[in-house]
Amino acid sequence: MLIKKVLEIVGFVALVQGVLGLVREFTHWHVGMIGRLPFLHDYEAFASFVLIVLACALFAVTDSGGPRPRARKTEPPRAAGPRPPCTDGREP
């Protein structure tokens, strides 16, 4: 439960920063953290898009709920008593 909440928070922050990075790129407002990272100079739009995709992936992971248990195959109950003889010539 705790890990799910942490992933949701990280996904939300990534989504907000990605959107703010795209807003900064197209409107030249000084918002978000992407524009303040010097190693992303000239790659702000790409980094913002990657953050949005990462956020969507994190949301998908948290919504999946993890692996689900497989349904066990059960055989129908057999009637008590001797087996009927095989008619195709094979041994039971």
C-alpha positions as a LaTeX table, in Angstrom:
\begin{tabular}{lrrr}
\hline
Residue & $x$ (\AA) & $y$ (\AA) & $z$ (\AA) \\
\hline
Met1 & 0.00 & 0.00 & 0.00 \\
Leu2 & 2.80 & 2.42 & 0.88 \\
Ile3 & 4.68 & 1.76 & $-2.35$ \\
Lys4 & 1.50 & 2.35 & $-4.36$ \\
Lys5 & 1.00 & 5.75 & $-2.70$ \\
Val6 & 4.65 & 6.70 & $-3.28$ \\
Leu7 & 4.39 & 5.77 & $-6.98$ \\
Glu8 & 1.19 & 7.79 & $-7.30$ \\
Ile9 & 2.86 & 10.84 & $-5.74$ \\
Val10 & 5.94 & 10.49 & $-7.95$ \\
Gly11 & 3.69 & 10.09 & $-11.00$ \\
Phe12 & 1.72 & 13.19 & $-10.09$ \\
Val13 & 4.88 & 15.26 & $-9.61$ \\
Ala14 & 6.28 & 13.98 & $-12.91$ \\
Leu15 & 3.03 & 14.83 & $-14.70$ \\
Val16 & 2.91 & 18.35 & $-13.25$ \\
Gln17 & 6.57 & 19.03 & $-14.05$ \\
Gly18 & 6.15 & 17.67 & $-17.58$ \\
Val19 & 3.15 & 19.87 & $-18.26$ \\
Leu20 & 4.88 & 22.90 & $-16.73$ \\
Gly21 & 7.95 & 22.19 & $-18.87$ \\
Leu22 & 5.84 & 22.20 & $-22.02$ \\
Val23 & 4.12 & 25.39 & $-20.90$ \\
Arg24 & 7.53 & 26.96 & $-20.36$ \\
Glu25 & 8.75 & 25.81 & $-23.77$ \\
Phe26 & 5.80 & 27.15 & $-25.73$ \\
Thr27 & 4.88 & 30.29 & $-23.75$ \\
His28 & 8.30 & 31.24 & $-22.30$ \\
Trp29 & 6.87 & 31.55 & $-18.80$ \\
His30 & 9.39 & 30.72 & $-16.10$ \\
Val31 & 7.58 & 27.82 & $-14.41$ \\
Gly32 & 8.61 & 24.28 & $-13.54$ \\
Met33 & 11.94 & 22.66 & $-12.76$ \\
Ile34 & 12.89 & 21.42 & $-16.23$ \\
Gly35 & 14.19 & 24.79 & $-17.40$ \\
Arg36 & 16.38 & 25.16 & $-14.32$ \\
Leu37 & 18.44 & 22.05 & $-15.00$ \\
Pro38 & 21.50 & 23.11 & $-17.01$ \\
Phe39 & 22.19 & 19.70 & $-18.54$ \\
Leu40 & 18.75 & 19.74 & $-20.24$ \\
His41 & 19.43 & 22.96 & $-22.12$ \\
Asp42 & 17.86 & 22.73 & $-25.63$ \\
Tyr43 & 16.10 & 19.46 & $-24.65$ \\
Glu44 & 13.39 & 20.87 & $-22.38$ \\
Ala45 & 10.48 & 19.88 & $-24.64$ \\
Phe46 & 11.75 & 16.32 & $-25.04$ \\
Ala47 & 12.39 & 15.95 & $-21.30$ \\
Ser48 & 8.92 & 17.29 & $-20.53$ \\
Phe49 & 7.34 & 14.83 & $-22.91$ \\
Val50 & 9.33 & 11.98 & $-21.34$ \\
Leu51 & 8.13 & 13.05 & $-17.89$ \\
Ile52 & 4.51 & 12.94 & $-19.05$ \\
Val53 & 4.99 & 9.46 & $-20.52$ \\
Leu54 & 6.72 & 8.33 & $-17.31$ \\
Ala55 & 3.80 & 9.65 & $-15.26$ \\
Cys56 & 1.32 & 7.73 & $-17.41$ \\
Ala57 & 3.38 & 4.56 & $-16.99$ \\
Leu58 & 3.50 & 5.02 & $-13.22$ \\
Phe59 & $-0.26$ & 5.53 & $-13.09$ \\
Ala60 & $-0.77$ & 2.39 & $-15.16$ \\
Val61 & 1.45 & 0.38 & $-12.81$ \\
Thr62 & $-0.37$ & 1.57 & $-9.72$ \\
Asp63 & $-3.77$ & 0.86 & $-11.27$ \\
Ser64 & $-2.84$ & $-2.66$ & $-12.30$ \\
Gly65 & $-2.70$ & $-3.85$ & $-8.70$ \\
Gly66 & 0.11 & $-6.30$ & $-9.33$ \\
Pro67 & $-0.10$ & $-9.89$ & $-10.49$ \\
Arg68 & $-3.41$ & $-11.59$ & $-9.97$ \\
Pro69 & $-3.55$ & $-15.18$ & $-8.75$ \\
Arg70 & $-4.34$ & $-17.68$ & $-11.44$ \\
Ala71 & $-7.55$ & $-19.63$ & $-11.24$ \\
Arg72 & $-6.96$ & $-23.23$ & $-10.30$ \\
Lys73 & $-8.22$ & $-25.80$ & $-12.73$ \\
Thr74 & $-10.50$ & $-28.19$ & $-10.98$ \\
Glu75 & $-11.72$ & $-31.47$ & $-12.36$ \\
Pro76 & $-15.36$ & $-32.37$ & $-12.04$ \\
Pro77 & $-16.02$ & $-34.80$ & $-9.20$ \\
Arg78 & $-15.93$ & $-38.44$ & $-10.20$ \\
Ala79 & $-18.65$ & $-40.85$ & $-9.36$ \\
Ala80 & $-17.73$ & $-43.53$ & $-6.87$ \\
Gly81 & $-17.37$ & $-47.05$ & $-8.15$ \\
Pro82 & $-15.49$ & $-48.83$ & $-10.95$ \\
Arg83 & $-14.50$ & $-47.03$ & $-14.12$ \\
Pro84 & $-16.43$ & $-47.73$ & $-17.29$ \\
Pro85 & $-14.50$ & $-49.77$ & $-19.87$ \\
Cys86 & $-12.66$ & $-47.94$ & $-22.66$ \\
Thr87 & $-14.24$ & $-48.36$ & $-26.05$ \\
Asp88 & $-11.35$ & $-47.14$ & $-28.18$ \\
Gly89 & $-9.02$ & $-50.05$ & $-27.41$ \\
Arg90 & $-6.62$ & $-48.18$ & $-25.08$ \\
Glu91 & $-5.85$ & $-49.18$ & $-21.55$ \\
Pro92 & $-7.11$ & $-46.75$ & $-18.87$ \\
\hline
\end{tabular}
